[in-house]
Coordinates of C-alpha atoms in Angstrom, one line a residue:
M1 CA 11.3 25.4 -11.0
I2 CA 10.5 21.6 -10.8
E3 CA 11.1 21.4 -7.3
T4 CA 8.8 24.6 -7.0
L5 CA 6.1 22.8 -8.6
K6 CA 6.4 19.8 -6.5
K7 CA 6.2 21.7 -3.3
Q8 CA 2.6 23.1 -4.8
T9 CA 1.4 19.9 -5.8
K10 CA -1.4 18.6 -3.1
A11 CA -2.7 15.3 -2.8
I12 CA -6.0 16.1 -4.5
D13 CA -4.2 17.4 -7.6
L14 CA -2.8 13.7 -7.7
C15 CA -5.9 12.5 -7.5
L16 CA -7.6 14.3 -10.3
A17 CA -4.4 13.9 -12.5
A18 CA -4.8 10.0 -12.1
C19 CA -8.6 10.2 -12.7
R20 CA -8.1 12.2 -16.0
K21 CA -5.6 9.6 -17.1
R22 CA -8.0 6.7 -16.9
Q23 CA -10.9 8.8 -18.2
S24 CA -12.1 7.6 -21.3
P25 CA -13.4 10.2 -23.8
R26 CA -16.1 8.0 -25.2
T27 CA -17.8 7.4 -21.6
G28 CA -16.6 10.0 -19.5
F29 CA -16.2 7.4 -16.9
V30 CA -13.0 6.4 -15.3
H31 CA -11.9 3.1 -16.7
L32 CA -10.0 0.5 -14.7
F33 CA -9.5 -3.2 -13.7
W34 CA -7.7 -3.7 -10.4
G35 CA -6.7 -7.0 -11.6
G36 CA -4.2 -5.4 -14.1
E37 CA -4.2 -2.1 -15.7
E38 CA -3.6 -3.3 -19.0
T39 CA -7.3 -3.9 -19.2
S40 CA -9.2 -0.9 -19.3
D41 CA -12.7 -1.7 -20.4
T42 CA -14.4 -2.0 -16.9
I43 CA -16.0 0.8 -14.8
P44 CA -15.3 0.6 -11.2
I45 CA -18.3 2.5 -9.4
Y46 CA -16.3 3.5 -6.1
E47 CA -13.6 5.0 -8.3
N48 CA -15.9 7.0 -10.1
F49 CA -17.9 8.5 -7.2
C50 CA -14.2 9.4 -6.0
F51 CA -13.7 11.1 -9.6
A52 CA -16.9 12.9 -8.8
L53 CA -16.1 14.4 -5.5
A54 CA -12.5 15.2 -6.8
L55 CA -14.1 17.2 -9.3
Y56 CA -16.3 19.0 -6.8
R57 CA -13.2 20.0 -4.9
Q58 CA -11.6 21.8 -7.7
K59 CA -14.5 24.6 -7.0
T60 CA -14.9 25.8 -10.8
V61 CA -18.2 25.9 -12.2
E62 CA -17.1 23.8 -15.0
A63 CA -15.7 21.0 -12.8
A64 CA -18.6 21.1 -10.6
L65 CA -21.0 20.5 -13.6
E66 CA -18.9 17.5 -14.8
G67 CA -19.0 16.3 -11.3
K68 CA -23.1 16.7 -11.3
D69 CA -23.2 14.8 -14.9
L70 CA -21.0 11.8 -13.1
L71 CA -23.3 11.7 -9.9
E72 CA -26.4 11.4 -12.2
R73 CA -25.1 8.7 -14.3
L74 CA -23.9 6.5 -11.3
F75 CA -27.0 6.8 -9.0
P76 CA -29.1 4.5 -11.2
F77 CA -26.7 1.6 -10.6
Q78 CA -27.9 1.6 -7.1
T79 CA -30.0 -1.6 -6.5
A80 CA -33.6 -1.4 -4.9
D81 CA -31.9 -2.4 -1.8
G82 CA -29.3 0.0 -1.4
C83 CA -26.3 -1.8 -2.7
F84 CA -24.0 -0.7 -5.5
P85 CA -21.9 -3.2 -8.0
V86 CA -17.8 -3.3 -7.7
Y87 CA -17.9 -2.6 -11.6
L88 CA -21.0 -1.1 -13.6
H89 CA -21.3 -4.2 -16.0
E90 CA -22.1 -6.4 -13.2
Y91 CA -25.4 -4.5 -12.2
P92 CA -27.7 -5.8 -10.7
R93 CA -25.2 -8.4 -9.0
C94 CA -23.6 -6.8 -6.1
R95 CA -20.7 -9.1 -4.5
D96 CA -19.3 -6.8 -2.0
W97 CA -22.1 -5.7 0.5
M98 CA -19.7 -2.9 1.9
Q99 CA -19.4 -1.3 -1.4
G100 CA -22.1 1.2 -0.2
L101 CA -20.1 1.9 3.3
K102 CA -16.7 3.1 1.0
I103 CA -19.0 5.3 -1.1
A104 CA -21.1 6.9 2.0
P105 CA -18.4 8.9 3.2
L106 CA -18.1 10.8 -0.1
L107 CA -21.8 11.4 -0.3
I108 CA -21.8 12.8 2.9
Q109 CA -18.6 15.0 2.3
L110 CA -20.5 16.4 -0.5
L111 CA -23.5 17.2 1.4
R112 CA -21.5 19.0 4.0
R113 CA -18.8 20.9 2.3
F114 CA -20.7 21.9 -1.3
S115 CA -24.4 21.8 -0.1
P116 CA -24.4 25.7 -1.5
I117 CA -23.7 24.6 -4.9
L118 CA -25.8 21.4 -5.2
Q119 CA -29.3 21.5 -6.6
P120 CA -32.1 20.6 -4.5
E121 CA -32.8 17.6 -6.9
L122 CA -29.4 16.2 -6.7
K123 CA -29.2 16.7 -3.0
Q124 CA -32.3 14.4 -2.6
K125 CA -30.7 11.9 -4.7
I126 CA -27.6 12.1 -2.6
S127 CA -29.9 11.6 0.6
S128 CA -31.7 8.9 -0.9
A129 CA -28.8 7.0 -1.8
L130 CA -27.2 7.5 1.4
E131 CA -30.3 6.3 3.6
K132 CA -30.5 3.1 1.5
I133 CA -27.1 2.3 2.0
L134 CA -27.1 2.7 5.7
T135 CA -30.4 0.7 6.0
F136 CA -29.0 -2.0 3.6
C137 CA -25.6 -2.2 5.8
R138 CA -27.1 -2.0 9.1
D139 CA -27.1 -5.7 10.0
K140 CA -24.3 -6.5 7.7
A141 CA -21.3 -4.2 8.9
N142 CA -20.3 -6.4 11.8
S143 CA -16.6 -6.8 11.2
G144 CA -13.3 -5.2 10.1
P145 CA -13.6 -1.1 9.7
W146 CA -17.4 -1.3 8.9
P147 CA -18.9 -1.2 12.3
L148 CA -17.2 1.9 12.8
R149 CA -18.0 3.6 9.4
H150 CA -21.7 2.9 9.6
R151 CA -21.7 4.3 13.1
M152 CA -19.8 7.5 11.8
C153 CA -22.1 7.9 8.8
K154 CA -25.3 7.5 10.9
E155 CA -24.6 9.3 13.9
G156 CA -20.8 10.4 14.3
G157 CA -19.2 10.3 17.7
S158 CA -15.9 9.7 18.8
V159 CA -13.4 7.2 17.1
P160 CA -11.0 4.7 18.9
K161 CA -7.5 4.3 17.4
P162 CA -7.1 1.3 15.8
D163 CA -4.7 -1.5 16.9
K164 CA -1.5 -2.4 15.0
C165 CA -2.9 -3.0 11.3
A166 CA -2.0 -2.5 7.7
A167 CA -2.1 0.8 5.9
A168 CA -5.2 0.2 4.0
D169 CA -7.0 -0.4 7.3
W170 CA -5.8 2.8 8.7
T171 CA -6.8 4.6 5.7
E172 CA -10.2 3.3 6.3
W173 CA -10.0 4.5 9.8
L174 CA -9.0 7.7 8.8
I175 CA -11.8 8.2 6.5
S176 CA -14.7 7.3 9.1
A177 CA -12.4 9.5 11.6
Q178 CA -12.6 12.5 9.3
L179 CA -16.7 12.1 9.3
G180 CA -16.4 13.2 13.0
Q181 CA -15.5 16.4 14.8
D182 CA -12.8 15.1 17.1
P183 CA -9.4 16.4 16.7
I184 CA -7.5 13.4 14.9
S185 CA -4.1 12.4 16.2
I186 CA -1.8 10.1 14.5
D187 CA 1.1 7.9 16.4
K188 CA 4.2 7.0 14.6
I189 CA 3.3 5.1 11.6
F190 CA 4.8 7.5 9.2
H191 CA 8.5 8.1 8.3
S192 CA 9.0 11.4 7.2
G193 CA 12.5 11.0 5.5
L194 CA 11.2 8.3 3.5
Q195 CA 7.7 9.2 3.4
L196 CA 6.7 5.4 3.9
F197 CA 4.1 3.8 6.3
I198 CA 5.7 1.8 8.8
G199 CA 3.1 0.0 10.7
A200 CA 2.3 -3.5 9.6
P201 CA 4.1 -5.1 6.7
E202 CA 2.9 -4.1 3.4
A203 CA 2.9 -5.6 0.0
Q204 CA 5.9 -5.1 -2.3
E205 CA 4.9 -3.7 -5.9
R206 CA 8.0 -4.1 -8.4
F207 CA 11.0 -2.3 -7.0
E208 CA 9.3 -0.4 -4.1
P209 CA 6.7 -1.0 -1.4
K210 CA 3.1 -0.2 -2.7
P211 CA 2.0 3.0 -1.8
N212 CA -1.1 4.1 0.1
P213 CA -3.4 7.0 0.3
I214 CA -2.5 7.8 3.9
E215 CA 1.1 8.1 2.8
W216 CA 0.3 10.8 0.2
L217 CA -1.5 12.5 3.2
F218 CA 0.9 12.5 5.3
A219 CA 3.3 13.5 2.8
E220 CA 1.1 16.6 2.0
Q221 CA 2.4 18.1 5.5
E222 CA 6.2 17.9 4.3
E223 CA 7.9 20.6 2.0
A224 CA 7.4 18.0 -1.4
F225 CA 6.2 14.5 -2.3
S226 CA 8.8 11.9 -3.0
E227 CA 9.4 10.7 -6.5
R228 CA 8.0 7.3 -5.4
L229 CA 4.6 9.2 -4.4
L230 CA 4.8 11.6 -6.9
R231 CA 4.7 8.8 -9.7
D232 CA 1.6 8.1 -11.3
H233 CA -0.7 5.3 -9.4
P234 CA -4.3 4.3 -9.6
L235 CA -4.6 4.3 -6.0
Q236 CA -4.3 8.2 -6.2
I237 CA -8.0 8.0 -7.1
H238 CA -8.8 7.1 -3.6
L239 CA -7.5 10.5 -2.1
A240 CA -10.8 12.1 -2.8
A241 CA -11.9 10.5 0.2
L242 CA -9.2 12.2 2.3
W243 CA -9.1 15.7 3.7
P244 CA -6.0 17.7 4.7
L245 CA -5.1 16.9 8.3
E246 CA -5.6 20.1 10.6
T247 CA -3.0 18.8 13.0
P248 CA 0.7 17.7 12.5
V249 CA 1.2 14.1 12.3
C250 CA 3.6 12.3 15.1
K251 CA 6.2 11.2 12.7
A252 CA 9.4 8.9 12.7
E253 CA 12.7 10.7 11.2
G254 CA 16.0 9.9 10.0
D255 CA 17.7 8.6 6.9
Q256 CA 16.8 5.0 7.5
A257 CA 13.8 3.1 8.8
I258 CA 14.5 -0.2 10.7
L259 CA 11.3 -2.2 11.7
Q260 CA 11.2 -5.8 12.9
T261 CA 8.6 -7.7 14.5
A262 CA 9.1 -11.1 16.2
D263 CA 10.0 -13.2 13.1
E264 CA 10.6 -10.3 10.4
L265 CA 13.0 -7.9 9.7
R266 CA 12.8 -5.0 7.2
I267 CA 15.0 -1.9 6.4
F268 CA 14.6 0.9 4.2
W269 CA 16.8 3.7 2.9
P270 CA 16.6 6.4 0.1
G271 CA 18.2 6.3 -3.4
E272 CA 17.0 6.5 -6.8
Q273 CA 14.4 4.3 -5.7
L274 CA 13.1 3.4 -2.0
H275 CA 15.5 0.8 -1.1
S276 CA 15.0 -2.3 1.0
L277 CA 16.5 -5.1 2.8
V278 CA 14.0 -7.7 4.2
L279 CA 13.9 -10.9 6.2
P280 CA 10.8 -12.4 5.3
K281 CA 8.9 -15.0 7.7
L282 CA 10.4 -18.5 7.2
K283 CA 9.3 -21.8 7.8
G284 CA 11.7 -22.4 10.7
K285 CA 11.4 -20.8 14.1
V286 CA 13.0 -17.4 13.8
A287 CA 14.5 -15.3 16.9
I288 CA 15.6 -11.9 16.1
Q289 CA 17.7 -11.1 19.2
D290 CA 18.4 -7.7 18.3
Q291 CA 18.2 -5.7 15.0
F292 CA 21.2 -7.6 13.4
T293 CA 21.7 -10.7 14.8
I294 CA 19.0 -13.3 13.5
T295 CA 18.8 -17.3 14.7
V296 CA 16.7 -19.5 12.2
D297 CA 15.7 -23.1 13.9
L298 CA 15.2 -24.9 10.6
P299 CA 12.4 -27.2 10.3
E300 CA 12.8 -30.6 11.7
E301 CA 12.6 -32.1 8.0
A302 CA 13.7 -30.4 4.8
D303 CA 11.5 -30.7 2.0
Q304 CA 14.0 -32.5 -0.2
S305 CA 11.7 -33.0 -3.1
R306 CA 12.9 -29.4 -4.2
N307 CA 16.1 -28.9 -6.0
D308 CA 16.1 -25.3 -4.9
L309 CA 15.7 -25.5 -1.1
F310 CA 16.4 -22.1 0.3
E311 CA 15.6 -22.3 4.0
A312 CA 17.0 -18.9 4.9
A313 CA 16.9 -16.0 2.5
L314 CA 17.1 -12.2 2.5
F315 CA 15.8 -10.0 -0.2
C316 CA 17.0 -6.6 -1.7
D317 CA 15.6 -4.6 -4.2
F318 CA 17.4 -4.8 -7.8
S319 CA 18.7 -1.4 -8.9
S320 CA 21.6 0.2 -10.7
E321 CA 22.6 1.6 -7.2
I322 CA 23.1 -1.6 -5.7
D323 CA 26.5 -3.3 -6.0
L324 CA 26.7 -6.9 -4.4
S325 CA 30.0 -8.7 -3.4
I326 CA 31.2 -11.8 -1.7
D327 CA 34.4 -11.0 0.4
G328 CA 35.2 -8.0 -1.4
R329 CA 34.8 -9.8 -5.1
K330 CA 32.0 -10.4 -7.5
G331 CA 30.3 -13.7 -7.7
T332 CA 27.5 -15.4 -7.5
T333 CA 28.1 -18.3 -5.0
F334 CA 29.3 -18.1 -1.2
Y335 CA 29.9 -20.5 1.7
L336 CA 29.0 -20.2 5.3
G337 CA 31.4 -17.7 6.8
D338 CA 31.7 -15.5 3.8
T339 CA 30.7 -11.9 3.9
V340 CA 28.1 -10.6 1.1
E341 CA 28.1 -6.9 1.1
I342 CA 25.5 -4.7 0.1
S343 CA 26.7 -1.4 -1.1
S344 CA 24.6 1.8 -2.3
P345 CA 25.5 5.5 -2.0
Q346 CA 23.3 5.8 1.0
G347 CA 23.5 2.4 2.7
R348 CA 25.9 -0.4 3.3
F349 CA 25.3 -3.7 5.0
S350 CA 27.1 -6.8 5.2
I351 CA 25.5 -10.3 5.7
R352 CA 27.2 -13.7 6.9
F353 CA 25.5 -17.0 7.6
E354 CA 26.9 -19.4 10.3
L355 CA 26.0 -23.0 11.3
V356 CA 25.5 -22.8 15.2
S357 CA 24.1 -26.3 15.8
G358 CA 23.6 -29.6 13.8
S359 CA 25.5 -30.5 10.6
G360 CA 25.0 -30.4 7.2
D361 CA 26.1 -29.0 3.7
F362 CA 24.9 -25.8 2.4
R363 CA 25.8 -23.2 -0.8
G364 CA 24.6 -19.5 -0.8
H365 CA 23.4 -17.9 -3.9
L366 CA 23.1 -14.4 -5.2
S367 CA 20.3 -14.8 -7.8
R368 CA 17.5 -12.7 -9.2
G369 CA 13.9 -13.6 -7.5
N370 CA 11.1 -11.7 -5.8
R371 CA 10.3 -11.8 -2.2
P372 CA 7.2 -13.5 -1.0
N373 CA 4.9 -10.4 -0.8
Q374 CA 5.7 -9.1 -4.3
I375 CA 2.4 -8.4 -6.1
A376 CA 3.7 -7.4 -9.5
V377 CA 4.6 -10.9 -10.7
K378 CA 4.0 -11.6 -14.1
N379 CA 6.2 -12.6 -17.3
H380 CA 8.7 -14.3 -14.8
E381 CA 10.0 -10.8 -13.8
A382 CA 12.3 -10.5 -10.9
Y383 CA 12.6 -7.2 -8.9
D384 CA 14.9 -8.4 -6.2
W385 CA 18.3 -9.7 -5.3
Q386 CA 18.0 -13.3 -3.3
I387 CA 20.6 -13.5 -0.9
G388 CA 19.8 -17.2 0.0
L389 CA 21.4 -20.2 1.9
R390 CA 20.4 -23.4 0.3
T391 CA 20.4 -26.6 2.0
L392 CA 22.1 -29.7 0.3
R393 CA 21.8 -32.0 3.1
R394 CA 21.7 -31.5 7.0
S395 CA 20.7 -33.3 10.4
P396 CA 17.0 -33.0 11.4
N397 CA 18.0 -30.2 13.9
A398 CA 20.0 -27.6 12.6
Q399 CA 20.2 -23.9 13.5
I400 CA 21.5 -21.1 11.3
C401 CA 22.8 -17.5 12.5
I402 CA 22.7 -14.5 10.2
H403 CA 25.1 -11.8 11.2
L404 CA 23.4 -8.5 9.6
K405 CA 25.7 -5.4 10.3
K406 CA 25.4 -1.9 9.1
I407 CA 29.0 -0.8 7.6

């Protein structure tokens, strides 16, 4: 029964559920603060426009009336020059000049898809707000995804594919592309087995990669959402701006994803949570000769002012499924040449550090910590195992080799 419900769940259902969870019974608005969800007294303008569109997408009289009431209460917070504040209480101060171009696609989709049920007076308000947005942003949308967004809102046309970029930029591109008429084709930026964006490195949020709206959209084409994507998240509110894809996404498949750039390595595999083992960017020069042999030219001078000088370290998410051992035994410290093994039901890896040039004394440590791109750091919580090699003393020129092996 639960699996059947998972298969029936749509991205827009998750969107409305995320809105309802954050809707205040007193104001009727979605309350959310992106600096931390523990603060719930701020009212974000964009997310409430998303809420209004999500209500119309329910295609019921009651939801449409609620959406209309929400729109009527939001439009007065547009300034005379056409901008919107980020939060309602900031009106009339507008610190994000592109806020209007985030809202504009929502208004265009309202006019396109729900025109028959929009009252003439509300249509006029939507059209007027849209015209003021495009006029205000005409000379300001000159970088990032915004020149394309302005053109697509104004006149449509063809949409060039973005270069390699972060998931958030892909999301903005897709919102713009869905304003046009051209078929949308997506290259291999989504791993269907893991339901994970595999483009540019993304932030880590607690134990798993931070989700992004395009992951829910792509995953909607699968039989069911993963546990990670079914879990409530405020970013699900932004799914109101995206529509189901009509063409299949070109996806990567398999049980694991191994991603590397010139100086970073990321490995993902499934489990009770989406597991990952990463080598983040280091201060030294890194060369990944193949997927599992990494050389690190340490900086000429080590920062001797630090007592915890880890110049080479990998990070693995903390989980009850993950077991770490050193040469087959439990421990927290290791030496050059020792083998650290990471074991889980669906993935096993070994790591060995070797000094290949120069001289020095090093000590390895298994300790709790956070990878550099962790965004949920507060109250000194640690979400990762750090598998790090600490420098005690070394020569100015030293090279470390990290032997990483799938078992």
